[in-house]
JSON list of C-alpha atoms in Angstrom, two decimals:
[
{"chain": "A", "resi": 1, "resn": "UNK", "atom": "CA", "xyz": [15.79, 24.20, 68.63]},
{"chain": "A", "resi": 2, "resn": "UNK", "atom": "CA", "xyz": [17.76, 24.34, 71.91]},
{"chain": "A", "resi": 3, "resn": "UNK", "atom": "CA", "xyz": [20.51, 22.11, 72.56]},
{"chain": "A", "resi": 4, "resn": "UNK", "atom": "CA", "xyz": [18.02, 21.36, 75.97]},
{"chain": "A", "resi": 5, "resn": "UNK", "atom": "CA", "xyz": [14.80, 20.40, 73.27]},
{"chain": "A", "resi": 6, "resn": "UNK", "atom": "CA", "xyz": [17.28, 18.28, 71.59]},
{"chain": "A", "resi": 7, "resn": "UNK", "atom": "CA", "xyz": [18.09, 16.72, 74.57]},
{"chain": "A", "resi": 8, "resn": "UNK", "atom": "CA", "xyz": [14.46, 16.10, 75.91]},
{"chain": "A", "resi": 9, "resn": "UNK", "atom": "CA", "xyz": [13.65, 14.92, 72.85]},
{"chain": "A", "resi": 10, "resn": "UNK", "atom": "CA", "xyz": [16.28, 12.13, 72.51]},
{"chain": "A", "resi": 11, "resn": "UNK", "atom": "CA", "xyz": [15.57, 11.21, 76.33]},
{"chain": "A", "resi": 12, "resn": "UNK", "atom": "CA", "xyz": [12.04, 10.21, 75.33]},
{"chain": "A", "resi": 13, "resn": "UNK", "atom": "CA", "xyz": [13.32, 8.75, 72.50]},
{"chain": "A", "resi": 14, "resn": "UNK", "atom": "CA", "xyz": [15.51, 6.62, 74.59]},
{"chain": "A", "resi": 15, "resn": "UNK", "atom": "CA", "xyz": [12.59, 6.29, 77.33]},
{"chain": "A", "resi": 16, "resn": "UNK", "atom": "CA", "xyz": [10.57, 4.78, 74.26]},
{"chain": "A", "resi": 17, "resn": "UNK", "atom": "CA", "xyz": [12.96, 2.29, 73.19]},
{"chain": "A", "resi": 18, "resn": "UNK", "atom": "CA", "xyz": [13.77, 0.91, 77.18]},
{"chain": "A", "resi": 19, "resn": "UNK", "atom": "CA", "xyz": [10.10, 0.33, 76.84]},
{"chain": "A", "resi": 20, "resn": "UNK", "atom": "CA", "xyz": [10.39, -1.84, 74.05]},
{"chain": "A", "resi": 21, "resn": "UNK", "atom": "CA", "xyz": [13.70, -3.73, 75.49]},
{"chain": "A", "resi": 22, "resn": "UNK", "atom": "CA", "xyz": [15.58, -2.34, 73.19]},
{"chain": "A", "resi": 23, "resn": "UNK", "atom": "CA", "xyz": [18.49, -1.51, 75.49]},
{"chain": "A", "resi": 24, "resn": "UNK", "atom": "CA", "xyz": [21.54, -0.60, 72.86]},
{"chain": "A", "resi": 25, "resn": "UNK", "atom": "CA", "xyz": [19.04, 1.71, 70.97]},
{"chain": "A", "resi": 26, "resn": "UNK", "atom": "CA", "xyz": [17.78, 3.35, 74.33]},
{"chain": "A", "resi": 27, "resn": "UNK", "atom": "CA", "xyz": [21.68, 3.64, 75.76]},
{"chain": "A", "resi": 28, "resn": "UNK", "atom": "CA", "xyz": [22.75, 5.29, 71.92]},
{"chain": "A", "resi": 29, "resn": "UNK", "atom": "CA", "xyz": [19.49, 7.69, 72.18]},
{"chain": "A", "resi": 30, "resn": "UNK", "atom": "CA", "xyz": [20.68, 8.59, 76.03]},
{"chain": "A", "resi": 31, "resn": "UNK", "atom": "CA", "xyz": [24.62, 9.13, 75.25]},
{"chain": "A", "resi": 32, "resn": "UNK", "atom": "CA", "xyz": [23.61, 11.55, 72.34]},
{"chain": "A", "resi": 33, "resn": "UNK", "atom": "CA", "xyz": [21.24, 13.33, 74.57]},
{"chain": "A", "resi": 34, "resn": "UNK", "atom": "CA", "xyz": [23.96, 13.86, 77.19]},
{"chain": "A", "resi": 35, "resn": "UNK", "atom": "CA", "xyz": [26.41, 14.60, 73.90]},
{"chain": "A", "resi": 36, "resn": "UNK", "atom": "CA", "xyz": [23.45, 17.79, 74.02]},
{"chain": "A", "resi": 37, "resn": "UNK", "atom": "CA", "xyz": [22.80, 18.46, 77.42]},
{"chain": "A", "resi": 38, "resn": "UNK", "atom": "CA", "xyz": [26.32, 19.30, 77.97]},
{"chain": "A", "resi": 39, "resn": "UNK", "atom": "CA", "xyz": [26.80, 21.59, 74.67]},
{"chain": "A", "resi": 40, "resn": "UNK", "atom": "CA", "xyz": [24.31, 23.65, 76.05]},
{"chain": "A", "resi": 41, "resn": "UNK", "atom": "CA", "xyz": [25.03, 23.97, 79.91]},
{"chain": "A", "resi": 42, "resn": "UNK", "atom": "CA", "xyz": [23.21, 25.80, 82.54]},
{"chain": "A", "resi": 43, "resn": "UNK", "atom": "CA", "xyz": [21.44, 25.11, 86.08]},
{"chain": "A", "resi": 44, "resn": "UNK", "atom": "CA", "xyz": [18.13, 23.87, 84.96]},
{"chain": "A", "resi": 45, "resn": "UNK", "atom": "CA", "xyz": [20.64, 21.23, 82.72]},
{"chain": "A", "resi": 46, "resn": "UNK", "atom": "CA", "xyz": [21.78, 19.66, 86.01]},
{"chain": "A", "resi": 47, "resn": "UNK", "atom": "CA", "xyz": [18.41, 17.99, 86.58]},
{"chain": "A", "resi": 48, "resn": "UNK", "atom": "CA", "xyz": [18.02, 17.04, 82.91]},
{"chain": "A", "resi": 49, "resn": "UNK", "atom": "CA", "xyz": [21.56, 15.75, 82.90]},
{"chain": "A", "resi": 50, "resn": "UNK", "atom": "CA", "xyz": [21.36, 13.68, 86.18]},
{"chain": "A", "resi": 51, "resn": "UNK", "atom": "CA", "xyz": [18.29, 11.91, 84.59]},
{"chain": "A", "resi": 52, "resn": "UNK", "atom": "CA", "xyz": [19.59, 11.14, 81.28]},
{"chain": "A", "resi": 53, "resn": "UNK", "atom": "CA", "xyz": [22.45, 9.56, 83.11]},
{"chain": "A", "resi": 54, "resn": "UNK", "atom": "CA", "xyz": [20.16, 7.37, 85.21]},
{"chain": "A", "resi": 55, "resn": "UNK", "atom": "CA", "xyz": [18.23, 6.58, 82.37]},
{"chain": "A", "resi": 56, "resn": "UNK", "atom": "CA", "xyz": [21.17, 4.92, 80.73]},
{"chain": "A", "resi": 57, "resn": "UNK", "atom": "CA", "xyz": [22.25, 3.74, 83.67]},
{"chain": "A", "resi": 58, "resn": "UNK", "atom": "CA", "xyz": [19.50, 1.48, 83.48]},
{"chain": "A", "resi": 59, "resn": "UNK", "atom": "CA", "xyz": [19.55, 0.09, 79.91]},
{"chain": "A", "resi": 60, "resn": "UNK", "atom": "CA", "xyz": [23.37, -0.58, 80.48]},
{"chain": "A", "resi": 61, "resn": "UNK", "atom": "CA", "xyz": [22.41, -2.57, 83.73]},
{"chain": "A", "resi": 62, "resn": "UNK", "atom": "CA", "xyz": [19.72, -4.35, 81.71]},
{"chain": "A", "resi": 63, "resn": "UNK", "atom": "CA", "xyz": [22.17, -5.39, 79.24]},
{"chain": "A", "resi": 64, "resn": "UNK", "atom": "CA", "xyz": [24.68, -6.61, 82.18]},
{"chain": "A", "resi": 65, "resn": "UNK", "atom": "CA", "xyz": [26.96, -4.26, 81.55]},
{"chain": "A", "resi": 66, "resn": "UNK", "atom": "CA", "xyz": [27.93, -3.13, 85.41]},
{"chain": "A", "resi": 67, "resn": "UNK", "atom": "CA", "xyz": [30.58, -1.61, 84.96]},
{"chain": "A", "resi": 68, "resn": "UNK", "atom": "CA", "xyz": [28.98, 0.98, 82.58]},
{"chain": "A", "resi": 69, "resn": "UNK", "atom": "CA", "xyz": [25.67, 1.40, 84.99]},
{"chain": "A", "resi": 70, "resn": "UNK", "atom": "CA", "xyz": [27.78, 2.13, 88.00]},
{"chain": "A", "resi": 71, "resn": "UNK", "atom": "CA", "xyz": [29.82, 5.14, 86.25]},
{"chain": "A", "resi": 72, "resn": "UNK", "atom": "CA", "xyz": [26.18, 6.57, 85.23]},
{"chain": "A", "resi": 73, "resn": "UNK", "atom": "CA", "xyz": [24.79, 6.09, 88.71]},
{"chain": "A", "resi": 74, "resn": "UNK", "atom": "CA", "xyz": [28.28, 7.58, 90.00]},
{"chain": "A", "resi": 75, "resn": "UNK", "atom": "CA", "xyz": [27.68, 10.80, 87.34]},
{"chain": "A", "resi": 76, "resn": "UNK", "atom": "CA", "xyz": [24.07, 10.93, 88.43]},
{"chain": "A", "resi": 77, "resn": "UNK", "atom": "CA", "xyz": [25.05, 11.23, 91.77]},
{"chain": "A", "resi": 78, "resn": "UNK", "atom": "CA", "xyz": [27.66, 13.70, 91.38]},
{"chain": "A", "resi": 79, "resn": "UNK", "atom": "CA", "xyz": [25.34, 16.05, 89.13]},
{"chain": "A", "resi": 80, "resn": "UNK", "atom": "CA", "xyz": [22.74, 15.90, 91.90]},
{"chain": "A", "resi": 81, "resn": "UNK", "atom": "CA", "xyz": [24.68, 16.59, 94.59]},
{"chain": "A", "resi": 82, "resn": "UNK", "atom": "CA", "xyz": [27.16, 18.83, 93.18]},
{"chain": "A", "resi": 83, "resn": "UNK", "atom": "CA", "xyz": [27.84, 22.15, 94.57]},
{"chain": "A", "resi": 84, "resn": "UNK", "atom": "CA", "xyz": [24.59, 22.45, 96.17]},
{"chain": "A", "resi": 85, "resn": "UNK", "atom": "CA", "xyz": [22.83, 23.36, 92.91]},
{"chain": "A", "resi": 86, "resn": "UNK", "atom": "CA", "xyz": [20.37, 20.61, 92.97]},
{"chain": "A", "resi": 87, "resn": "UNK", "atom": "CA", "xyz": [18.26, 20.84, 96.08]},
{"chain": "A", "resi": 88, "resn": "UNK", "atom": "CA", "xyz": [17.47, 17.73, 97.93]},
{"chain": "A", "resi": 89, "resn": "UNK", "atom": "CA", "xyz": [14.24, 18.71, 99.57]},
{"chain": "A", "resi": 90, "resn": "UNK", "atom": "CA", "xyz": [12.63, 18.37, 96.00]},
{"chain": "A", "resi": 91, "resn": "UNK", "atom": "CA", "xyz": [11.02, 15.02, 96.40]},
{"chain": "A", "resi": 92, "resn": "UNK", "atom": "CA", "xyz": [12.25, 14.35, 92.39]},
{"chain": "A", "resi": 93, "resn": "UNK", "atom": "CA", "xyz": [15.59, 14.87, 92.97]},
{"chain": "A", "resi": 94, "resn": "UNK", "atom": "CA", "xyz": [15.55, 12.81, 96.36]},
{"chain": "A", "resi": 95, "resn": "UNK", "atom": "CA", "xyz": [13.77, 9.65, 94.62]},
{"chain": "A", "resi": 96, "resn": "UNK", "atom": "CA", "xyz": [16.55, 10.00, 91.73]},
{"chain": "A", "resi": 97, "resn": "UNK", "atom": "CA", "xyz": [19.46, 9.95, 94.30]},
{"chain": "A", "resi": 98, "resn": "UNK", "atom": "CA", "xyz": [17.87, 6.73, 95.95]},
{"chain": "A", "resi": 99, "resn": "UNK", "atom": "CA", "xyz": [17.45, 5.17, 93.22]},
{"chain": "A", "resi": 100, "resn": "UNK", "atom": "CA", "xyz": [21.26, 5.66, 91.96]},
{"chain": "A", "resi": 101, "resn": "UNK", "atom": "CA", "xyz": [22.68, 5.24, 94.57]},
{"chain": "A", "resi": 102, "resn": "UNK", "atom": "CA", "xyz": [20.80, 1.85, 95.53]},
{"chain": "A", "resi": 103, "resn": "UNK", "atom": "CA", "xyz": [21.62, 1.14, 91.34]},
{"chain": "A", "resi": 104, "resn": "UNK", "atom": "CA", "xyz": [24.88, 1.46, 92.07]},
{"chain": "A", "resi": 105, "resn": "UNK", "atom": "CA", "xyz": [25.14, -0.91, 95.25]},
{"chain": "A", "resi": 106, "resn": "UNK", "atom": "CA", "xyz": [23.75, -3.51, 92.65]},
{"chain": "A", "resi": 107, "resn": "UNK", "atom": "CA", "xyz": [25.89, -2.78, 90.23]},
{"chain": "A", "resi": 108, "resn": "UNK", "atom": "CA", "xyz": [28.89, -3.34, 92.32]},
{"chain": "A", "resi": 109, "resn": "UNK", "atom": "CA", "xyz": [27.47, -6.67, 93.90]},
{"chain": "A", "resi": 110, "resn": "UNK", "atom": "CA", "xyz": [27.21, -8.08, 90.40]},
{"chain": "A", "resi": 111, "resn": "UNK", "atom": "CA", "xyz": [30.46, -6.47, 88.85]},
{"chain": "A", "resi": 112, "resn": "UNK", "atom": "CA", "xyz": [31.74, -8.49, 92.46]},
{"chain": "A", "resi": 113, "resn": "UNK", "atom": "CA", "xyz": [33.75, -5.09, 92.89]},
{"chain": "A", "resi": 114, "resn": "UNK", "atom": "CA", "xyz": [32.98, -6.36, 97.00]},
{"chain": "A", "resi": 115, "resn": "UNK", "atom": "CA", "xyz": [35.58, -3.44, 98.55]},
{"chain": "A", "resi": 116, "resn": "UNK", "atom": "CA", "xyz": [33.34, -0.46, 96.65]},
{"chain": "A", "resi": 117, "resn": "UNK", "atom": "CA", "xyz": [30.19, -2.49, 97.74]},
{"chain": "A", "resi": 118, "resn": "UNK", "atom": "CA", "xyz": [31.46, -2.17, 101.30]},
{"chain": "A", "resi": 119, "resn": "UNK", "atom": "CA", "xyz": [32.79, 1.38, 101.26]},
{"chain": "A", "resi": 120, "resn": "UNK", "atom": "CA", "xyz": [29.20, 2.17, 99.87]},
{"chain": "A", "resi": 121, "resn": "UNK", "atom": "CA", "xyz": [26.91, 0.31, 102.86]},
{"chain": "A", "resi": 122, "resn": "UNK", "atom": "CA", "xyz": [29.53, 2.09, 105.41]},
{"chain": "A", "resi": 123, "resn": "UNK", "atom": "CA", "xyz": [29.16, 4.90, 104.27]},
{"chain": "A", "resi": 124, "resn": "UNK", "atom": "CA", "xyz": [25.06, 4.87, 104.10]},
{"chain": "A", "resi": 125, "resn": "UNK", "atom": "CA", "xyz": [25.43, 3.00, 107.88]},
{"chain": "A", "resi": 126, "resn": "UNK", "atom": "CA", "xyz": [27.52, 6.58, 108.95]},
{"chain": "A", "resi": 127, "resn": "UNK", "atom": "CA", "xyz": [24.29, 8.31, 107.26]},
{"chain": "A", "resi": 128, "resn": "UNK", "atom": "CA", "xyz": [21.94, 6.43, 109.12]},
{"chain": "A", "resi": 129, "resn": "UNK", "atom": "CA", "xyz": [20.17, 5.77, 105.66]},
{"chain": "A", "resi": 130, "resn": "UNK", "atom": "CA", "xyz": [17.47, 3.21, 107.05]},
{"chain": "A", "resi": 131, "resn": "UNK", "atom": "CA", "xyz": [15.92, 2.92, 103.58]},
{"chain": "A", "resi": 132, "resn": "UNK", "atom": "CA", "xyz": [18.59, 1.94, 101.91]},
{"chain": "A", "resi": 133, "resn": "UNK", "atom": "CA", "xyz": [19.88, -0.28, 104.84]},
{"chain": "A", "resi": 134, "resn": "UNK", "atom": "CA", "xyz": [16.83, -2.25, 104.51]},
{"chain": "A", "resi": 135, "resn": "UNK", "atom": "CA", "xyz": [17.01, -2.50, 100.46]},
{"chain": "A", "resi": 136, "resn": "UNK", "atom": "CA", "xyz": [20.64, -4.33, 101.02]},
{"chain": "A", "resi": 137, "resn": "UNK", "atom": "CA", "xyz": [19.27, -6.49, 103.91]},
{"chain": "A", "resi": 138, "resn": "UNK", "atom": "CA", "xyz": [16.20, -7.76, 101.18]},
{"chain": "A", "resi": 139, "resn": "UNK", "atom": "CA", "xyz": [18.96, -8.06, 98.71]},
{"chain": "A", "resi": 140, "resn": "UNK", "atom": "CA", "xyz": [20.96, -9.96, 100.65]},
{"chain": "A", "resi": 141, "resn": "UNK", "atom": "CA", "xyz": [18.35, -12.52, 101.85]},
{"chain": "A", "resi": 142, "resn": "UNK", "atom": "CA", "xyz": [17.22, -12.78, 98.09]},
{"chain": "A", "resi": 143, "resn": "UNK", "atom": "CA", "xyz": [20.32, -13.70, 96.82]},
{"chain": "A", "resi": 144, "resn": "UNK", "atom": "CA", "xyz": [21.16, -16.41, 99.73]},
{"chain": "A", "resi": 145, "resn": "UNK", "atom": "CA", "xyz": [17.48, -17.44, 98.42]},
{"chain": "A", "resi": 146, "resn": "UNK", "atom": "CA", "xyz": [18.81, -18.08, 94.97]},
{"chain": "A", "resi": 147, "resn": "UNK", "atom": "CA", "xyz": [21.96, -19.46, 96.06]},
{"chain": "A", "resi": 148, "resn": "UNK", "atom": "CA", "xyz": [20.15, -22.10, 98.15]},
{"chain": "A", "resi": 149, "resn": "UNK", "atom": "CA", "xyz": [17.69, -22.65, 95.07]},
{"chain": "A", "resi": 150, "resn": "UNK", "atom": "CA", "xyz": [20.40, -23.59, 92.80]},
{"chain": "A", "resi": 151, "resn": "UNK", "atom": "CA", "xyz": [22.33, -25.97, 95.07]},
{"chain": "A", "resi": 152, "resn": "UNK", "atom": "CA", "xyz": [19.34, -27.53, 96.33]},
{"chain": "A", "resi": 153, "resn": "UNK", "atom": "CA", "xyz": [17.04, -30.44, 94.44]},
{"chain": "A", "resi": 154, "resn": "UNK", "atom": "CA", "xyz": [13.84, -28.90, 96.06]},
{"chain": "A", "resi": 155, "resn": "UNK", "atom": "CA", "xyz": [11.18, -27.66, 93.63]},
{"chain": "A", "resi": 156, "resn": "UNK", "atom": "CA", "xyz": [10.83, -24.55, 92.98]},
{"chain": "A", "resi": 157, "resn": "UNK", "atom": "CA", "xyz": [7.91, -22.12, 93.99]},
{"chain": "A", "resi": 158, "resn": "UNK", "atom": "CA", "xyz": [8.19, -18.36, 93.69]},
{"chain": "A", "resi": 159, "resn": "UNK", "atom": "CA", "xyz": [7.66, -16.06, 96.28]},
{"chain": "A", "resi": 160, "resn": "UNK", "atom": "CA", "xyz": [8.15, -12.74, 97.49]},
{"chain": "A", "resi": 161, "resn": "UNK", "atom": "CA", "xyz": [11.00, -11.96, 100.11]},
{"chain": "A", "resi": 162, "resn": "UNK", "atom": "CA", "xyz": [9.72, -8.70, 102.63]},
{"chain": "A", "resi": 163, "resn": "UNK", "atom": "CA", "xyz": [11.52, -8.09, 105.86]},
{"chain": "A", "resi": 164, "resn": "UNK", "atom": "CA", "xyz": [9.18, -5.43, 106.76]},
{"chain": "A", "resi": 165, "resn": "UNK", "atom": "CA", "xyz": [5.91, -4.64, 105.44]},
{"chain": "A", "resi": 166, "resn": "UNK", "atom": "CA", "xyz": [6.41, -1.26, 106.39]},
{"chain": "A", "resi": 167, "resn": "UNK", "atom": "CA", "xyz": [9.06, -1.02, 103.33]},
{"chain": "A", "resi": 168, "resn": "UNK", "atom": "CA", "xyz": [7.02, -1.63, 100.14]},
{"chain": "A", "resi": 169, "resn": "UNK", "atom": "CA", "xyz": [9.50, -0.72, 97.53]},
{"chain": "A", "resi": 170, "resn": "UNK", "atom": "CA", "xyz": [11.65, -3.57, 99.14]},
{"chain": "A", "resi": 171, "resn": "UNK", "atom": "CA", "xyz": [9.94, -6.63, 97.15]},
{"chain": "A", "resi": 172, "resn": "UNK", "atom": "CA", "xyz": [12.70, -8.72, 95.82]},
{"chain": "A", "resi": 173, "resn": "UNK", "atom": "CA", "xyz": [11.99, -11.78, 93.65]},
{"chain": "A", "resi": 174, "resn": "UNK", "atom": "CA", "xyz": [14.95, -14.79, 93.93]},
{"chain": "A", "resi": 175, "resn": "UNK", "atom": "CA", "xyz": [15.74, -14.33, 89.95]},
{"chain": "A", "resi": 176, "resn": "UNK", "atom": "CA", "xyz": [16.68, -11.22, 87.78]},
{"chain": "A", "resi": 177, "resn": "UNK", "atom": "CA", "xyz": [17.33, -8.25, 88.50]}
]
């Protein structure tokens, strides 16, 4: 068995037990698939790698730790878009950047690490990335939507906050994550 089969196979492991809200067991199951991945390097790896990252990335944001999630998303990042090797025009690879790097900005507004939040949207501004422009303007209005909830004596109804129908991925409830 292939350091790579290893790998897969403790990714799915860890895929199973996100499913199941077990976080810790799916970010142990991810770190010891990276612990693989790496042992046994090589360009198909760098896809493997950047997705095992993410996937952790995510169980360590479920279980608040920020901190943790936005190093992942950062590694994720970097494996995609390092030295080329990753191509950007596969759809896959695109989706997994967006969704790190839009991790990341969440990971940074809770963390309240508000200079690397900044440096972030600036930079996706100078990109002209509308998408992910219009994720942190939902955000935004979501969390002055909780904020007002919690100071307010009104009763609560849920509801969906949209800015744009034309953005369907940007469906932000006022609670959670």
């Amino acid at each position: 068995m292939t350091g790579r089969d290893i790998a897969e196979s403790l990714k799915e492991k860890g895929n199973e037990f996100y499913k199941t809200s077990f976080f810790a067991e799916a970010e142990d199951a991810y770190s010891k698939a990276l612990n693989e991945v790496v042992q046994d390097e090589g360009d198909p790896k760098l896809v493997l790698r950047a997705t095992i990252y993410s996937n952790r990335a995510n169980a360590r944001f479920e279980m608040g730790n920020y901190s943790g999630a936005a190093d992942d998303s950062r590694n994720a990042i970097g494996v995609i878009q390092s030295d080329g090797k990753v191509s950007l025009d596969d759809e896959k690879n695109h989706a997994l950047l967006s969704k790190n790097e839009w991790r990341l900005a969440r990971c940074l507004f809770y963390d309240q690490r508000n200079e690397e939040l900044k440096a972030l949207v600036a930079a996706k501004e100078a990109e002209s990335d509308s998408i992910f422009l219009e994720k942190v303007k939902c955000f935004t209005k979501s969390m002055q939507f909780k904020e007002k909830l919690h100071s307010s004596s009104e009763e609560f109804s849920p509801q969906i906050l949209r800015s744009n129908l034309s953005f369907p991925f940007c469906e932000h409830y006022p609670f959670g994550h």
